[in-house]
């Protein structure tokens, strides 16, 4: 049986354009460049030059309309772009020209193609139905953007037909309503730009109202877009929709509020209409309708609250921005009953206005409900809207940073009646603090009345008022610091004026009683303000070249306020003698101010320094410092000797120099950054006028012991209350007091025997005192109680009375004895604390003296008088056990020897004193000491060698003898502990100096 082998049927060949397939595939690519390139390649096939076949054109249109219904990748984006441009090419030629490849085709067939390819059936799945709806939306947008409906030869019915398709889709699928409204809104704006005619606008508005979409956010946007057009004849608005045909009419604010938060509660009588109005879907993106609404309100916010009307009513009142914001946003989106989604929209609107609107408009958005919601959401991290609230708060600070003048409305909003003075504390953010740091010089003029109002009437009880006033004072100091750290020379006058306003505002409520302050300003608050004034002046002194001008103007203004009484009654109680001293000081201060001219050079520097010293001393008198009054008399003497050009003998100059040093030391000893900076500035101005007596006053302090005994040698301890000068405050910003904690003092290793023995001796004495005090306390306590210590005679307890039979009189006597015992114990503890405080005071005082000496060597290093500091500094290095003092002393000596090089070596008239210094330095080098001491001895010795050689080359032989004697003692004496580096430094100098000496 033969097998049957039928022949296989051949498959017909189909011509497939592979390149075209690739183009369509690339149209759905997620890469923008690939999509645009594919669209360009496709369109090149249908240009008039390519002369496409009608069949190819129809296939391309069909393929593109179908592609709009695809949810694959970015197909809708790519296909809609290609479709828009293809329609423009195919139907966009001028009237009378042949349409390329479209014989028998018109625009209506393109709409037919859109409709037929995007229809839905009941058999489709939910996803397929959504794809077709999106396809219709994108297809309609492509036709509108191509502008083919507005060609002269295109029937008007095509426009109305497309409108019907779009509005039908918006009603059918509320979640697409916003997108549908947007493409109509865009078309109306395009019609206005191209001036295509009012018939298109009239029909769009009629279709909008016919589909019950006028009172929706999208409907309002479309209506406003039509209102902005200027056509002739004018646009005909459907009647009876809005009051005065304006959605933003003042009569429509209630319905506008419901519409913009998409509430379905309006017009409940018309259930059919109500169904269409609610989109049914919340979108975290802010609806586009807010843009044209806000733009319209911005344009009228400058004072134009009237818009053109119709008929007998010439003008219709339009909503002001504030009315709109209050009704629609604050009472609508931010209402207490609003959902989190609506409030989220509210935050988006807030940030939009904040970034777009002018300062005047943006300052109106800090309304009551918004501020309540903002603070509530910021306060707790796990609340739903915390992140968007933080973003809103940061946007406030960003606007202020970009436009410093916005600080005034921002701070009024955050800290005013609708916000809280302690906004940062409530919300746990630092928005107000950052805004305050960005305040401009011009904004401070507006802000100061606001801040002053918060000081005068903080609207709180006494305790809360004090807290709020403290916050305001902190902010004012922050502003001063920000001004001074970012100061430029070109705005110095404006800067000085702004800083003076701040300080004088604090001074008004520090030194004067105000009847308007409710509740009255307490003494503690006045003390706080006083500290803020001094801290602000400290900032000024630290950051400005001539701080004396501001200090002078401040005390002068305080004096003027005192004389006029405009700021209230002065609380400063001065005796007649003090008032006379202050009056005389102001006279001298005015003379100094006239002398301080920039062209006077050194004279100006001295005048500026004395003016600063005078100003701050007067301020100290106002602060109640009793010593400041006596300082004024001493300053008068300094002025007479240094600036008045009166002839004075050497003795008077010595007295003036010594008096000035004593005054500066008095200020430097105070625990205050301000007085430290001031003393340094003034000392720098008068450093060249320092006499040997004045210098010795400084060096004597370094020689004192760092103990209670050393303190008693330097200070008069009669007035114990002076130690409490400067009010304490827990807040580090409330004071410029500088504290040095003695517990943090680091002991230097390898100190000299004498220093170690002295320190150990003090510790042993203190331990013995503690043990003795404890034993005495136990004995007194036992005697009072009629008992004894357990480690004493235990057998004595057998015959002792347990006190069980004590009467009332005995108990009273026992109480009196116990009181005496514990008082004695307290006195012992107080003595121990005094010793600790005294040590800290001496360390602080020596630090301040070293600061002044460092300034002196920088200013006057070539002055032979500066050589007198060498030996006292070396002795301090050896004796001190405080690491901070050792390091600073070594730094001063190192800086001094570094500056004295070449021609800058001091030139002496007589070298006798220098020889004595050199021997003293070698004696110091032979003492047991730390590394810094040994290195400083070597540096000091070589400096003195240079001074002697510069004075006389023949001094070399004597210098060699001194070094040889020191070397001899190193070899033979057990008491000599000179370091090897002392001689190696000497040998290095000899090598470098031999050529010069031989010449």
Coordinates of N, CA and C in Angstrom, one line a residue, residues 695-833:
X695 N 52.5 98.8 83.2 CA 52.8 97.4 82.9 C 53.0 96.6 84.1
X696 N 53.7 97.2 85.1 CA 53.9 96.4 86.4 C 52.6 96.1 87.1
X697 N 51.6 96.9 86.9 CA 50.3 96.6 87.5 C 49.7 95.3 86.9
X698 N 49.9 95.1 85.6 CA 49.5 93.9 84.9 C 50.3 92.7 85.4
X699 N 51.6 92.9 85.5 CA 52.5 91.7 85.8 C 52.4 91.3 87.3
X700 N 52.0 92.3 88.1 CA 51.8 91.9 89.5 C 50.7 90.9 89.7
X701 N 49.7 90.9 88.8 CA 48.6 89.9 88.9 C 49.1 88.5 88.6
X702 N 50.0 88.4 87.7 CA 50.5 87.1 87.3 C 51.4 86.5 88.4
X703 N 51.9 87.3 89.3 CA 52.8 86.9 90.4 C 51.9 86.4 91.6
X704 N 50.7 86.7 91.6 CA 49.8 86.4 92.8 C 49.5 84.9 92.7
X705 N 49.3 84.3 93.9 CA 48.9 82.9 94.0 C 47.5 82.6 93.5
X706 N 47.3 81.4 93.0 CA 45.9 81.1 92.5 C 45.1 80.5 93.6
X707 N 44.9 81.3 94.7 CA 44.2 80.8 95.9 C 43.5 81.9 96.5
X708 N 42.8 81.6 97.7 CA 42.1 82.7 98.4 C 43.1 83.8 98.9
X709 N 44.3 83.3 99.3 CA 45.2 84.3 99.8 C 45.7 85.2 98.7
X710 N 45.9 84.6 97.5 CA 46.3 85.4 96.4 C 45.2 86.4 96.0
X711 N 44.0 86.0 96.1 CA 42.9 86.9 95.8 C 42.8 88.1 96.8
X712 N 43.0 87.8 98.0 CA 42.9 88.8 99.0 C 44.1 89.8 98.9
X713 N 45.2 89.4 98.3 CA 46.3 90.3 98.1 C 45.9 91.4 97.0
X714 N 45.1 90.9 96.1 CA 44.8 91.8 94.9 C 43.5 92.6 95.1
X715 N 42.5 92.0 95.7 CA 41.2 92.7 95.8 C 40.8 93.1 97.2
X716 N 40.1 94.1 97.3 CA 39.5 94.5 98.6 C 38.3 93.7 98.8
X717 N 38.3 92.9 99.9 CA 37.2 92.0 100.1 C 36.1 92.5 101.0
X718 N 36.1 93.8 101.2 CA 35.1 94.4 102.1 C 33.7 94.3 101.6
X719 N 33.6 94.5 100.2 CA 32.2 94.6 99.6 C 32.0 93.2 99.0
X720 N 31.4 92.3 99.7 CA 31.2 90.9 99.2 C 30.1 90.9 98.2
X721 N 29.2 91.9 98.2 CA 28.1 91.8 97.3 C 28.6 92.0 95.8
X722 N 29.7 92.6 95.6 CA 30.2 92.9 94.3 C 30.4 91.6 93.5
X723 N 30.6 90.5 94.2 CA 30.9 89.2 93.5 C 29.7 88.7 92.8
X724 N 28.5 89.2 93.2 CA 27.3 88.7 92.5 C 26.9 89.6 91.3
X725 N 27.8 90.4 90.8 CA 27.4 91.3 89.7 C 27.1 90.5 88.5
X726 N 26.1 90.9 87.8 CA 25.7 90.2 86.6 C 24.6 89.1 86.9
X727 N 23.4 89.2 86.5 CA 22.3 88.3 86.8 C 22.6 87.0 86.1
X728 N 22.3 85.9 86.9 CA 22.4 84.6 86.4 C 21.1 84.2 85.6
X729 N 21.3 83.4 84.7 CA 20.1 82.9 83.9 C 20.5 81.6 83.3
X730 N 19.5 80.7 83.4 CA 19.8 79.3 82.9 C 20.0 79.3 81.4
X731 N 19.4 80.2 80.7 CA 19.5 80.2 79.2 C 20.8 80.9 78.9
X732 N 21.6 80.2 78.1 CA 22.9 80.7 77.8 C 22.9 81.9 76.9
X733 N 21.7 82.2 76.3 CA 21.6 83.4 75.5 C 21.2 84.6 76.3
X734 N 20.8 84.4 77.6 CA 20.3 85.4 78.4 C 21.4 86.2 79.1
X735 N 22.7 85.9 78.9 CA 23.7 86.6 79.6 C 25.0 86.4 78.7
X736 N 25.9 87.4 78.9 CA 27.2 87.3 78.3 C 28.2 87.0 79.3
X737 N 27.8 86.4 80.4 CA 28.7 86.0 81.5 C 29.6 84.8 81.0
X738 N 30.9 84.9 81.3 CA 31.8 83.9 80.9 C 32.3 83.2 82.2
X739 N 32.0 81.9 82.3 CA 32.4 81.2 83.5 C 33.5 80.2 83.2
X740 N 34.4 80.1 84.1 CA 35.5 79.1 84.0 C 35.3 78.1 85.2
X741 N 35.1 76.9 84.8 CA 34.9 75.9 85.9 C 36.2 75.3 86.4
X742 N 36.4 75.6 87.6 CA 37.7 75.1 88.2 C 37.8 73.6 88.2
X743 N 36.7 72.9 88.1 CA 36.8 71.4 88.1 C 37.3 70.9 86.8
X744 N 37.3 71.7 85.8 CA 37.8 71.3 84.5 C 39.3 71.7 84.3
X745 N 39.9 72.2 85.3 CA 41.3 72.7 85.2 C 42.2 71.4 85.0
X746 N 43.1 71.5 84.1 CA 44.0 70.3 83.8 C 45.4 70.6 84.4
X747 N 45.9 69.7 85.2 CA 47.2 69.9 85.9 C 48.3 69.5 84.9
X748 N 49.3 70.3 84.9 CA 50.4 70.1 83.9 C 51.4 69.0 84.5
X749 N 51.8 68.1 83.7 CA 52.7 67.1 84.2 C 54.1 67.7 84.1
X750 N 55.0 67.2 85.0 CA 56.4 67.6 85.0 C 56.6 69.0 85.5
X751 N 55.8 69.4 86.4 CA 56.0 70.8 87.0 C 57.2 70.8 87.9
X752 N 57.6 72.0 88.2 CA 58.8 72.2 89.0 C 58.5 71.6 90.4
X753 N 59.6 71.4 91.2 CA 59.4 70.8 92.5 C 58.6 71.8 93.4
X754 N 59.0 73.1 93.2 CA 58.3 74.1 94.1 C 56.8 74.1 93.8
X755 N 56.5 74.1 92.5 CA 55.0 74.1 92.2 C 54.3 72.9 92.6
X756 N 55.0 71.7 92.5 CA 54.4 70.5 92.9 C 54.2 70.4 94.4
X757 N 55.3 70.8 95.1 CA 55.2 70.8 96.5 C 54.1 71.8 97.1
X758 N 54.1 72.9 96.4 CA 53.1 73.9 96.8 C 51.7 73.4 96.6
X759 N 51.4 72.7 95.5 CA 50.1 72.2 95.2 C 49.8 71.1 96.1
X760 N 50.8 70.1 96.3 CA 50.5 69.0 97.2 C 50.3 69.5 98.6
X761 N 51.1 70.5 99.0 CA 50.9 71.1 100.4 C 49.5 71.6 100.6
X762 N 49.0 72.3 99.5 CA 47.7 72.9 99.6 C 46.7 71.8 99.8
X763 N 46.8 70.7 99.0 CA 45.9 69.6 99.0 C 45.9 68.9 100.4
X764 N 47.2 68.7 100.9 CA 47.3 68.1 102.2 C 46.7 68.9 103.3
X765 N 46.9 70.2 103.3 CA 46.3 71.1 104.3 C 44.8 71.1 104.2
X766 N 44.3 71.0 102.9 CA 42.9 71.0 102.8 C 42.3 69.7 103.3
X767 N 43.0 68.5 103.1 CA 42.5 67.3 103.6 C 42.5 67.3 105.1
X768 N 43.6 67.8 105.7 CA 43.7 67.9 107.2 C 42.6 68.7 107.7
X769 N 42.4 69.9 107.0 CA 41.3 70.8 107.5 C 40.0 70.0 107.5
X770 N 39.7 69.3 106.4 CA 38.5 68.5 106.3 C 38.3 67.5 107.4
X771 N 39.4 66.8 107.7 CA 39.3 65.8 108.7 C 39.1 66.4 110.1
X772 N 39.9 67.5 110.3 CA 39.7 68.2 111.6 C 38.3 68.8 111.8
X773 N 37.8 69.4 110.7 CA 36.4 69.9 110.8 C 35.4 68.8 111.0
X774 N 35.6 67.7 110.4 CA 34.7 66.6 110.6 C 34.8 66.0 112.0
X775 N 36.0 65.9 112.6 CA 36.1 65.5 113.9 C 35.5 66.5 114.9
X776 N 35.7 67.7 114.7 CA 35.1 68.8 115.6 C 33.6 68.7 115.5
X777 N 33.1 68.5 114.3 CA 31.6 68.4 114.1 C 31.1 67.2 114.9
X778 N 31.7 66.1 114.8 CA 31.3 64.9 115.5 C 31.3 65.1 117.0
X779 N 32.4 65.8 117.5 CA 32.5 66.0 118.9 C 31.4 66.9 119.4
X780 N 31.2 68.0 118.7 CA 30.2 69.0 119.1 C 28.8 68.3 119.0
X781 N 28.5 67.5 118.0 CA 27.2 66.8 117.9 C 27.0 65.8 119.0
X782 N 28.1 65.1 119.4 CA 28.0 64.1 120.5 C 27.8 64.8 121.8
X783 N 28.5 66.0 122.0 CA 28.3 66.7 123.2 C 26.9 67.2 123.3
X784 N 26.3 67.7 122.2 CA 25.0 68.3 122.2 C 23.9 67.2 122.5
X785 N 24.2 66.0 122.0 CA 23.2 64.9 122.2 C 23.5 64.1 123.4
X786 N 24.7 64.3 124.0 CA 25.0 63.5 125.2 C 25.5 62.1 124.9
X787 N 26.0 61.9 123.7 CA 26.5 60.6 123.2 C 27.9 60.7 122.9
X788 N 28.5 59.7 122.2 CA 29.9 59.7 121.7 C 30.0 58.8 120.5
X789 N 31.1 59.0 119.8 CA 31.3 58.2 118.6 C 31.4 56.7 118.9
X790 N 31.1 55.9 117.9 CA 31.1 54.4 118.2 C 32.5 53.9 118.3
X791 N 33.5 54.5 117.7 CA 34.8 54.0 117.8 C 35.6 54.5 119.1
X792 N 34.9 55.3 119.9 CA 35.5 55.7 121.2 C 35.1 54.6 122.2
X793 N 35.2 55.0 123.5 CA 35.1 54.1 124.6 C 33.7 53.5 124.6
X794 N 33.5 52.3 124.1 CA 32.2 51.6 124.0 C 31.6 51.4 125.4
X795 N 32.5 51.1 126.4 CA 32.0 50.8 127.7 C 31.4 52.0 128.4
X796 N 31.7 53.2 127.8 CA 31.1 54.4 128.4 C 29.6 54.4 128.2
X797 N 29.2 53.7 127.2 CA 27.7 53.7 126.9 C 26.9 53.0 128.0
X798 N 27.5 52.2 128.9 CA 26.7 51.5 129.9 C 26.2 52.5 130.9
X799 N 26.9 53.5 131.2 CA 26.4 54.5 132.2 C 25.8 55.7 131.7
X800 N 25.7 55.8 130.4 CA 25.1 57.0 129.8 C 23.6 57.1 129.8
X801 N 23.1 58.3 129.7 CA 21.7 58.4 129.7 C 21.2 58.4 128.3
X802 N 20.1 57.7 128.0 CA 19.6 57.6 126.6 C 18.8 58.7 126.2
X803 N 18.5 59.6 127.2 CA 17.7 60.8 126.9 C 16.2 60.6 126.9
X804 N 15.8 59.4 127.3 CA 14.4 59.1 127.3 C 13.6 59.9 128.3
X805 N 14.3 60.4 129.4 CA 13.6 61.1 130.5 C 13.7 62.6 130.3
X806 N 14.1 63.1 129.1 CA 14.3 64.6 128.9 C 12.9 65.3 128.9
X807 N 12.9 66.4 129.6 CA 11.7 67.2 129.6 C 11.6 68.2 128.5
X808 N 10.6 69.1 128.5 CA 10.4 70.1 127.4 C 11.6 71.1 127.4
X809 N 12.0 71.5 128.6 CA 13.1 72.5 128.7 C 14.4 71.9 128.2
X810 N 14.6 70.6 128.5 CA 15.8 70.0 128.0 C 15.8 69.9 126.5
X811 N 14.6 69.6 125.9 CA 14.5 69.4 124.5 C 14.8 70.8 123.8
X812 N 14.3 71.9 124.4 CA 14.5 73.2 123.8 C 16.0 73.5 123.8
X813 N 16.6 73.2 124.9 CA 18.0 73.5 125.1 C 18.8 72.7 124.1
X814 N 18.4 71.4 123.9 CA 19.1 70.5 122.9 C 18.9 71.1 121.5
X815 N 17.7 71.6 121.2 CA 17.5 72.2 119.8 C 18.4 73.4 119.6
X816 N 18.6 74.2 120.6 CA 19.4 75.4 120.5 C 20.9 74.9 120.2
X817 N 21.3 73.9 121.0 CA 22.7 73.4 120.8 C 22.9 72.8 119.4
X818 N 21.9 72.1 118.9 CA 22.0 71.5 117.5 C 22.1 72.6 116.5
X819 N 21.3 73.7 116.7 CA 21.3 74.8 115.7 C 22.8 75.3 115.6
X820 N 23.4 75.5 116.7 CA 24.8 76.1 116.8 C 25.7 75.1 116.1
X821 N 25.6 73.8 116.3 CA 26.5 72.8 115.7 C 26.4 72.9 114.2
X822 N 25.2 72.9 113.7 CA 25.0 72.8 112.2 C 25.4 74.2 111.6
X823 N 25.2 75.3 112.3 CA 25.7 76.5 111.8 C 27.2 76.5 111.6
X824 N 27.8 76.0 112.6 CA 29.3 75.9 112.5 C 29.7 75.0 111.3
X825 N 29.0 74.0 111.1 CA 29.2 73.1 110.0 C 29.1 73.8 108.6
X826 N 28.0 74.6 108.5 CA 27.8 75.4 107.3 C 28.9 76.4 107.0
X827 N 29.4 77.0 108.1 CA 30.4 78.0 107.9 C 31.7 77.3 107.4
X828 N 32.0 76.1 107.9 CA 33.1 75.3 107.4 C 33.0 75.0 105.9
X829 N 31.8 74.6 105.5 CA 31.5 74.3 104.1 C 31.6 75.6 103.2
X830 N 31.1 76.7 103.8 CA 31.2 77.9 103.0 C 32.6 78.4 102.8
X831 N 33.5 78.1 103.8 CA 34.9 78.5 103.7 C 35.6 77.7 102.6
X832 N 35.2 76.4 102.5 CA 35.8 75.5 101.4 C 35.3 76.0 100.1
X833 N 34.1 76.4 99.9 CA 33.6 76.9 98.7 C 34.2 78.2 98.3

